[in-house]
PDB file of C-alpha atoms in Angstrom:
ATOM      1  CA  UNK A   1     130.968 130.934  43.065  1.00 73.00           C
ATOM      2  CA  UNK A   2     130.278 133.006  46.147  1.00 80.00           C
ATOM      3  CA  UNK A   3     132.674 135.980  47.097  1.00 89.00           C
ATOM      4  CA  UNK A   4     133.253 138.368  49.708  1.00 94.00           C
ATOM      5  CA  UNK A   5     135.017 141.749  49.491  1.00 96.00           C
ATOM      6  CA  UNK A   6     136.441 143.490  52.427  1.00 97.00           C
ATOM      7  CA  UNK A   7     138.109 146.363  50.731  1.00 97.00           C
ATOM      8  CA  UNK A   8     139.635 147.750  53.864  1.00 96.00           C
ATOM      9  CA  UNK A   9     142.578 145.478  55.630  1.00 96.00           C
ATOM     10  CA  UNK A  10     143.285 148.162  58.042  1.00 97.00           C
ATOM     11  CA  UNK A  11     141.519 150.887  59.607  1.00 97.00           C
ATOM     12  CA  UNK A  12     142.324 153.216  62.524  1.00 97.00           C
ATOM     13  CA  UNK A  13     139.634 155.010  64.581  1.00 97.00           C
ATOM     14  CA  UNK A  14     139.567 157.629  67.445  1.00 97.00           C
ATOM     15  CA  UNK A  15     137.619 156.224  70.803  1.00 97.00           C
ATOM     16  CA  UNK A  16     134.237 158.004  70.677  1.00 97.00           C
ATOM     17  CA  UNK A  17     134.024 158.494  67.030  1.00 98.00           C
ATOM     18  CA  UNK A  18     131.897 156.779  64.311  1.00 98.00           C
ATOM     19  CA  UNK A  19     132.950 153.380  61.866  1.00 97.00           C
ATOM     20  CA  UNK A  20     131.671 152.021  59.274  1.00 98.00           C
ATOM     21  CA  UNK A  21     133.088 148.732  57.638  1.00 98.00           C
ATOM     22  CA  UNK A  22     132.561 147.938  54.102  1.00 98.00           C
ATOM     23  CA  UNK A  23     131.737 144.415  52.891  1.00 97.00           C
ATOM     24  CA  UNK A  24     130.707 143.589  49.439  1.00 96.00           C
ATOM     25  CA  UNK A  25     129.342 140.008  48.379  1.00 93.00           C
ATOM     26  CA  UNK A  26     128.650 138.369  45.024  1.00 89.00           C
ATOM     27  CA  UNK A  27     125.706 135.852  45.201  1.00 80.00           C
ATOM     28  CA  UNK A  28     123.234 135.226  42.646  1.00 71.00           C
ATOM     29  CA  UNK A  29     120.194 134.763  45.139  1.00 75.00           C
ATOM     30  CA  UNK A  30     119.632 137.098  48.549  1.00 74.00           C
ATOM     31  CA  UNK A  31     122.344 135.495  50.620  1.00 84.00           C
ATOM     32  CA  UNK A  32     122.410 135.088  54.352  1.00 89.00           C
ATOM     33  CA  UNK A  33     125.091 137.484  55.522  1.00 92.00           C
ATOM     34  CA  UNK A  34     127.070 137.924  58.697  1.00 95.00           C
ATOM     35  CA  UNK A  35     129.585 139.745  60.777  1.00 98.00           C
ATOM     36  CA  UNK A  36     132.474 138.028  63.150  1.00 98.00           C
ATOM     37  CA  UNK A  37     134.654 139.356  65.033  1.00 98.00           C
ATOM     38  CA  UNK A  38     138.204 138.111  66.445  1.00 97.00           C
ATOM     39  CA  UNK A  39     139.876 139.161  69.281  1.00 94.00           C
ATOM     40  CA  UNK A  40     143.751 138.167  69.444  1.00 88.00           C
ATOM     41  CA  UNK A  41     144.033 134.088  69.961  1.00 83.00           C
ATOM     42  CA  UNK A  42     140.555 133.847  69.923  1.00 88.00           C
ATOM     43  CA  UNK A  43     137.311 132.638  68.025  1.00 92.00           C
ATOM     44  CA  UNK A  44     135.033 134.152  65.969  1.00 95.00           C
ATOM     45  CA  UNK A  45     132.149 135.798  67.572  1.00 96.00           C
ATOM     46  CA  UNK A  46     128.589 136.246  65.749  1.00 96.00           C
ATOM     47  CA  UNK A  47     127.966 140.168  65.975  1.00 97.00           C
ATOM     48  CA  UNK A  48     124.663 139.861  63.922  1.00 96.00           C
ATOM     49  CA  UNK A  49     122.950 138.455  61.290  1.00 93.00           C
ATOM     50  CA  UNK A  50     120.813 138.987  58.400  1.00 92.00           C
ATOM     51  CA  UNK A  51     118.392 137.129  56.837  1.00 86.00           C
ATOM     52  CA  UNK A  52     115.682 138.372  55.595  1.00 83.00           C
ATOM     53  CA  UNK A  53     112.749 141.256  56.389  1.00 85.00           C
ATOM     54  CA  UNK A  54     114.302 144.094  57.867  1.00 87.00           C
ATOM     55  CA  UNK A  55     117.242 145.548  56.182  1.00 90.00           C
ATOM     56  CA  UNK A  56     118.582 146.844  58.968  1.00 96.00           C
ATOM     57  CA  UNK A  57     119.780 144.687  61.331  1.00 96.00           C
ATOM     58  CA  UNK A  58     120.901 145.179  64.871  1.00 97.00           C
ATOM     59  CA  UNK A  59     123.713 143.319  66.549  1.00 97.00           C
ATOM     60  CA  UNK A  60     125.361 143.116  70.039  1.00 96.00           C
ATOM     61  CA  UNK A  61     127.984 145.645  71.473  1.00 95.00           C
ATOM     62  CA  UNK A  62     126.093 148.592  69.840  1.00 97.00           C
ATOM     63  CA  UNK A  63     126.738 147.562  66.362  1.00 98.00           C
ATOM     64  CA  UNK A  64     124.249 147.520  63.164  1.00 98.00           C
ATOM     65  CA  UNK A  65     124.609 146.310  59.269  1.00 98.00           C
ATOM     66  CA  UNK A  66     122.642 147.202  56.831  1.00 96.00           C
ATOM     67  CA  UNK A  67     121.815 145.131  53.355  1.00 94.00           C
ATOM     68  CA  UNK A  68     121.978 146.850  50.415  1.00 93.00           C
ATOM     69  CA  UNK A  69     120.593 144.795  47.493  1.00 90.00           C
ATOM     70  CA  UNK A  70     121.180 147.193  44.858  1.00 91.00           C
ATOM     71  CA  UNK A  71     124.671 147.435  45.752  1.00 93.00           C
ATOM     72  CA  UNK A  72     125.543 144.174  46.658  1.00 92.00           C
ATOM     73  CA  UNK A  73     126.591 145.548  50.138  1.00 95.00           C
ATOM     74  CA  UNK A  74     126.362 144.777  54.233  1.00 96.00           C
ATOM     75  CA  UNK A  75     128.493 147.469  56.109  1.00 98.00           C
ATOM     76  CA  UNK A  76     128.338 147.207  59.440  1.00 98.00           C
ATOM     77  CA  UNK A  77     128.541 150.390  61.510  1.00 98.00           C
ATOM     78  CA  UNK A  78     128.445 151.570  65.336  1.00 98.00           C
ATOM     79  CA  UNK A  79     128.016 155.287  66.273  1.00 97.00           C
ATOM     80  CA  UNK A  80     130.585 156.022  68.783  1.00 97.00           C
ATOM     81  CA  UNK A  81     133.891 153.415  69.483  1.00 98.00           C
ATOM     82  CA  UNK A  82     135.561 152.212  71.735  1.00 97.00           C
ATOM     83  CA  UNK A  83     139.039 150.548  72.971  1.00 96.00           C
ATOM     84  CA  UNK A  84     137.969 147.476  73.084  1.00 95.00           C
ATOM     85  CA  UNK A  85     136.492 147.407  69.841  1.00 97.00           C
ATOM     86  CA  UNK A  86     139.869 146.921  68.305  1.00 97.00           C
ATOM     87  CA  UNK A  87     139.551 143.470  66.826  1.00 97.00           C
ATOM     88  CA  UNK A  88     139.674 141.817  63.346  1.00 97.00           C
ATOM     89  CA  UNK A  89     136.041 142.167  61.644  1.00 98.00           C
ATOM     90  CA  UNK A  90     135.100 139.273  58.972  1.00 98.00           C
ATOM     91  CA  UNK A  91     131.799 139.487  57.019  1.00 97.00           C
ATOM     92  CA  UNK A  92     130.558 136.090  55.639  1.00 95.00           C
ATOM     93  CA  UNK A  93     128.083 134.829  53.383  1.00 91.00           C
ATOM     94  CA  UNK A  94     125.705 131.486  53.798  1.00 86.00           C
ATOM     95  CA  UNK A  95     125.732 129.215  51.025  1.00 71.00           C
ATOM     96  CA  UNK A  96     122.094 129.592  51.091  1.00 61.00           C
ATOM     97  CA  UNK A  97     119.745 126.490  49.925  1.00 57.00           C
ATOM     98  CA  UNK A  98     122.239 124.202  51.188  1.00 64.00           C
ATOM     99  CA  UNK A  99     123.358 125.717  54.543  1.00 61.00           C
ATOM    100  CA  UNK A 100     126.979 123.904  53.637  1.00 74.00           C
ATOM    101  CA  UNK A 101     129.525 126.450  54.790  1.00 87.00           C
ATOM    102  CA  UNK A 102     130.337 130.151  55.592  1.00 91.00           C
ATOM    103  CA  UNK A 103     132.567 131.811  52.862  1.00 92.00           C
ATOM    104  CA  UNK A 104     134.272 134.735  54.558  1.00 95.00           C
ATOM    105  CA  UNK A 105     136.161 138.242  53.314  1.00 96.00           C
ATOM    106  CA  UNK A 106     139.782 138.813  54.037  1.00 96.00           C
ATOM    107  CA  UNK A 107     138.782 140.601  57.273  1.00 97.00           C
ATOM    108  CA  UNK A 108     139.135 144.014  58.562  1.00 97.00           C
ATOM    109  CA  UNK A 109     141.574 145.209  61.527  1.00 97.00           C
ATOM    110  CA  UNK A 110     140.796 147.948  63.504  1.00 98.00           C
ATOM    111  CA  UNK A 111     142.610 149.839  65.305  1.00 97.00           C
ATOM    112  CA  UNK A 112     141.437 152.490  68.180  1.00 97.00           C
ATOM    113  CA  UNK A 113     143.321 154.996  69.489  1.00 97.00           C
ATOM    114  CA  UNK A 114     142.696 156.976  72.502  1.00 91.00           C
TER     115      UNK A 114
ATOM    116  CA  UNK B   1     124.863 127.347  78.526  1.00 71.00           C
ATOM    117  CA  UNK B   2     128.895 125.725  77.274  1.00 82.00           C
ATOM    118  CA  UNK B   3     129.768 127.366  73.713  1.00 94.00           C
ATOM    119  CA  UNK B   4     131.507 125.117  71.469  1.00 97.00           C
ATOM    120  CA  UNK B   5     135.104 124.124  73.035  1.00 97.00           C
ATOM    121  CA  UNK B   6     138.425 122.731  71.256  1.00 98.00           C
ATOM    122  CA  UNK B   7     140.832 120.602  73.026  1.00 97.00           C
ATOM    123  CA  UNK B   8     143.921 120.691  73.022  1.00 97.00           C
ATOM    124  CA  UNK B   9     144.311 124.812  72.999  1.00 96.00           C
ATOM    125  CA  UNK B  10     147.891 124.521  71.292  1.00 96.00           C
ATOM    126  CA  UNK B  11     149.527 121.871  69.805  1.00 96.00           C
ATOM    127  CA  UNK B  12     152.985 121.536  68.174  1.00 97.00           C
ATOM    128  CA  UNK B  13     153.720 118.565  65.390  1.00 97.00           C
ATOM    129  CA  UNK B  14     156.840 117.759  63.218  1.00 97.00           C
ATOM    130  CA  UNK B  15     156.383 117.078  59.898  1.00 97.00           C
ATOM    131  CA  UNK B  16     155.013 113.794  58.635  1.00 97.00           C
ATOM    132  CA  UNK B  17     153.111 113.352  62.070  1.00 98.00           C
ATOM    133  CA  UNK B  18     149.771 113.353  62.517  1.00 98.00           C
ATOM    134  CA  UNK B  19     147.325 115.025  64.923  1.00 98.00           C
ATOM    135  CA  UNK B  20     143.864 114.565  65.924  1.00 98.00           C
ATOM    136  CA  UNK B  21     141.737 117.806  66.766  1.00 98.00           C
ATOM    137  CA  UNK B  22     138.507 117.999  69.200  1.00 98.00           C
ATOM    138  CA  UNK B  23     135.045 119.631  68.862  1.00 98.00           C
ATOM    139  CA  UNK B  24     132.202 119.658  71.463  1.00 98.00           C
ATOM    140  CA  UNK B  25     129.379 121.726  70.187  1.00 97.00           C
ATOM    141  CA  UNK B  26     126.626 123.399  71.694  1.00 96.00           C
ATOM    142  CA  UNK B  27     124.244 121.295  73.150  1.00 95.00           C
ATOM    143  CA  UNK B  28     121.234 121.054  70.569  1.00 92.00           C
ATOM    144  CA  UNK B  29     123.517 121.573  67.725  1.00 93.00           C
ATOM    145  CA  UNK B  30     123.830 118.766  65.546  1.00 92.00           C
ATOM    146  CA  UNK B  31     125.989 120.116  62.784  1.00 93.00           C
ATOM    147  CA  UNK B  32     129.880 121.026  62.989  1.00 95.00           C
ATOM    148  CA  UNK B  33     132.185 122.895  61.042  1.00 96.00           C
ATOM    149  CA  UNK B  34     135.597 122.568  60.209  1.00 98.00           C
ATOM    150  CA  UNK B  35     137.702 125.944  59.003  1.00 98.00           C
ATOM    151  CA  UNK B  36     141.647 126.597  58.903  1.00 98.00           C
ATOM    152  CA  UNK B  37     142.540 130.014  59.211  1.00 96.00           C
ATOM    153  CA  UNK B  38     146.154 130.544  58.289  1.00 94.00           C
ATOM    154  CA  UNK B  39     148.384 132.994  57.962  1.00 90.00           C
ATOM    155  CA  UNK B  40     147.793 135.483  54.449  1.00 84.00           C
ATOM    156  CA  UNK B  41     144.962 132.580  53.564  1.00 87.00           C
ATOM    157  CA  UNK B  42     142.475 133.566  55.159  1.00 91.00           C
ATOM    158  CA  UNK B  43     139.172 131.622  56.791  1.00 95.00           C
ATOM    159  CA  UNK B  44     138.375 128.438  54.699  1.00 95.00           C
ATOM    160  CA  UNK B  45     136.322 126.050  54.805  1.00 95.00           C
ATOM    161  CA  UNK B  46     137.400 122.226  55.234  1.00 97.00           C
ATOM    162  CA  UNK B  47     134.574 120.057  56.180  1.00 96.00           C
ATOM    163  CA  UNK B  48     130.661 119.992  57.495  1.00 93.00           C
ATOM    164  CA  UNK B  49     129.457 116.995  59.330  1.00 94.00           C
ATOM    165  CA  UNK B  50     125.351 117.079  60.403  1.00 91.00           C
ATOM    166  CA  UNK B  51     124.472 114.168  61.813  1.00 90.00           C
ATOM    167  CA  UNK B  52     127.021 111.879  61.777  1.00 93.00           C
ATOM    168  CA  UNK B  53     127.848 112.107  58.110  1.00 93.00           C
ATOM    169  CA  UNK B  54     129.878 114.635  55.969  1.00 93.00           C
ATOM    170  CA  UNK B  55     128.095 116.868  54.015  1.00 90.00           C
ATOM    171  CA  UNK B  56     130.567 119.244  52.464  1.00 90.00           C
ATOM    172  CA  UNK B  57     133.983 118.858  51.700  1.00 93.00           C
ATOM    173  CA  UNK B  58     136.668 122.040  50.884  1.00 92.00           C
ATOM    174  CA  UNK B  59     139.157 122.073  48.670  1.00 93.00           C
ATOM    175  CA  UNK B  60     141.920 120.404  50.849  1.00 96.00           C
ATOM    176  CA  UNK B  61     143.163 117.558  50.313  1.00 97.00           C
ATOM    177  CA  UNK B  62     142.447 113.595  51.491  1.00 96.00           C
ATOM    178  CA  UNK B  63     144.853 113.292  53.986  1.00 97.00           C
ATOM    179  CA  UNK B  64     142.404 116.041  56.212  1.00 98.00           C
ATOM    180  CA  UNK B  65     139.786 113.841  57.815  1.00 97.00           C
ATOM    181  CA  UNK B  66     137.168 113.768  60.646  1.00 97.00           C
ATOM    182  CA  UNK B  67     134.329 112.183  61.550  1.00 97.00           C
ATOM    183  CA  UNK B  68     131.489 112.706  63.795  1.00 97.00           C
ATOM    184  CA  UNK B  69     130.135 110.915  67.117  1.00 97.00           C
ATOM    185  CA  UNK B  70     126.852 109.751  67.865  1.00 97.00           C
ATOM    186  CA  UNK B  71     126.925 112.493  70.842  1.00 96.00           C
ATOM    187  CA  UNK B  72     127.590 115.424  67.786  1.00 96.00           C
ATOM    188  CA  UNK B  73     131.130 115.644  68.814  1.00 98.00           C
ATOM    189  CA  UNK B  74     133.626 115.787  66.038  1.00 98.00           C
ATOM    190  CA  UNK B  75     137.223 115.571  65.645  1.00 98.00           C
ATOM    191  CA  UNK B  76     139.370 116.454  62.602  1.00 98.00           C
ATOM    192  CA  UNK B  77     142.206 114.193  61.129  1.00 98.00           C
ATOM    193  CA  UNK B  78     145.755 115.449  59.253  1.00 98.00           C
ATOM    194  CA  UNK B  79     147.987 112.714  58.318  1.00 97.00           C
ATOM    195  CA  UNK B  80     151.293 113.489  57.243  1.00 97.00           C
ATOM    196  CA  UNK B  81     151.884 117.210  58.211  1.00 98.00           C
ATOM    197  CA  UNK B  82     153.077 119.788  56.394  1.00 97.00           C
ATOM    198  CA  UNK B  83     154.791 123.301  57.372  1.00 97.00           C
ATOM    199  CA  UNK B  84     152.096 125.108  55.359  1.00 96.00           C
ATOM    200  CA  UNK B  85     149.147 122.802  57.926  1.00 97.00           C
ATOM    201  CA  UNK B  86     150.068 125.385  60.392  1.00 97.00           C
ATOM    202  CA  UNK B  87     147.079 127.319  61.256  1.00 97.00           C
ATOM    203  CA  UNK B  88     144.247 127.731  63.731  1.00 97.00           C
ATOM    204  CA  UNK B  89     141.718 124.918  63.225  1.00 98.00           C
ATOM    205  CA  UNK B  90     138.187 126.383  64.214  1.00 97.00           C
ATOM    206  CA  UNK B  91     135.478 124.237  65.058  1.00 98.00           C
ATOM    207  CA  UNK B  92     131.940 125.748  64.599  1.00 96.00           C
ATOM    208  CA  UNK B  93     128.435 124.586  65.644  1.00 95.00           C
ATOM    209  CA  UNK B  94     124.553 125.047  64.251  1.00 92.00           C
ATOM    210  CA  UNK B  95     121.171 123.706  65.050  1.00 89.00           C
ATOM    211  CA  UNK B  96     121.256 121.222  62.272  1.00 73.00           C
ATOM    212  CA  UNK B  97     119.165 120.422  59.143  1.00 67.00           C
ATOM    213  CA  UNK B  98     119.369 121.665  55.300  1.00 64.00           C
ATOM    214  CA  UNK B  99     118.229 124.969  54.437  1.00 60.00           C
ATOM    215  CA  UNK B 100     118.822 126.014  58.261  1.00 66.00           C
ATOM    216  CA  UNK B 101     118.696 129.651  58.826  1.00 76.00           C
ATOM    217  CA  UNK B 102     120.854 129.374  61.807  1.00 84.00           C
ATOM    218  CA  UNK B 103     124.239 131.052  62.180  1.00 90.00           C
ATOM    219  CA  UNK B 104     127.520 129.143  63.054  1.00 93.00           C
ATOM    220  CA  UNK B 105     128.651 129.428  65.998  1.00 95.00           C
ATOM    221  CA  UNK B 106     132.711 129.310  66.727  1.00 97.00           C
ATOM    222  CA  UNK B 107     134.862 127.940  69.266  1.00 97.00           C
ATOM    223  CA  UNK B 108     138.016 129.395  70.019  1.00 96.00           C
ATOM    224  CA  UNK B 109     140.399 127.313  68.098  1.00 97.00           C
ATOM    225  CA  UNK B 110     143.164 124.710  68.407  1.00 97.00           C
ATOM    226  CA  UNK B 111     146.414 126.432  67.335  1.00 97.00           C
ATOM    227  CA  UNK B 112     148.666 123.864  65.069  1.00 98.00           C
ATOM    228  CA  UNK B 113     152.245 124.448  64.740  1.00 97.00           C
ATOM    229  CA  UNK B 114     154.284 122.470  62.203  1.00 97.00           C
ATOM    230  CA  UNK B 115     158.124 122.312  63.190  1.00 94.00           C
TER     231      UNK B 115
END
């Protein structure tokens, strides 16, 4: 079965400085893969996704993800934070062929100080 | 152009009653999703319905339901509630069809509380 790793539950950040969240998967084919974020009491909103071509994918709000096939990995990244960044971060995988469901990590929050 | 809306926003249920949960979805979109996201359990997945039949089924058990409309609207069903049902119930939406490469797209939730 299909997995996602979030190794990081919790991560703090200075406004202005760099982040990069980690998200392994486990999928026997090239999965589709994608990045949601939560805001307190709210939904899930689609940051970006990857399919295929390009392994570098951009997103909105200044954030990128990159697939790494040889290390089963899609970090997503932005170069310079801010406040209202802080939010819980879930990376999901497609059940590809069949389009059925998402299967998401545990989910990352972050925290931004100023 | 509407996201995908939820009605009611909050809701509050004793146990052994049941509750009925709304899902519009994006115009266009003809499949819906069904997740629970509760407390240390993470997001998981309960049911898929693309064009007016269920496709997909998590591993929860019979007494969550739904169904679809002719219109693509959905609701979700839980008889006999539990303490552990509490949760938010997200609804999510795609441009329909197998082997879609479409994301989901979420709604902001119905918020259950079991007293």
């Amino acid at each position: 079965a299909q997995s996602v790793t979030q190794p990081d539950i919790h991560i703090t950040v200075s406004e202005g400085a760099s982040l990069e969240l980690r998200c392994n998967y486990s999928y026997g084919a090239t999965p589709y893969l994608f990045w949601y974020v939560q805001s307190p009491g709210q939904g899930l909103q689609l940051l970006l996704k990857y399919f295929s071509g390009d392994t570098l994918v951009q997103g909105i709000k200044g954030f990128e993800a990159e697939f790494k096939r040889s290390q089963s990995s899609f970090n997503l990244r932005k170069p310079s934070v801010h406040w209202s960044d802080a939010a819980e971060y879930f990376c999901a995988v497609d059940d590809t062929g069949t389009a059925s469901k998402l299967t998401f990590g545990t989910g990352t929050r972050l925290q931004v100080t100023l | 152009e509407a996201g995908v809306t939820q009605s009611p926003t909050h809701l509050i249920k004793t146990r052994g009653q049941q509750v009925t949960l709304r899902c519009s979805p994006i115009s266009g979109h003809t499949s819906v999703y069904w997740y629970q996201q509760a407390l240390g359990l993470g997001l998981q997945f309960l049911l898929w319905y693309d064009e007016g039949e269920e496709r997909n089924r998590g591993n929860f058990p019979p007494r969550f339901s739904g169904r679809q409309f002719p219109n693509y609207s959905s609701e979700l069903n839980v008889n006999a509630l539990e303490l552990e049902d509490s949760a938010l119930y997200l609804c999510a939406s795609r441009i329909g069809g197998h082997y879609s490469n479409q994301p989901q797209h979420f709604g902001d939730g119905t918020r259950l509380s079991i007293l």
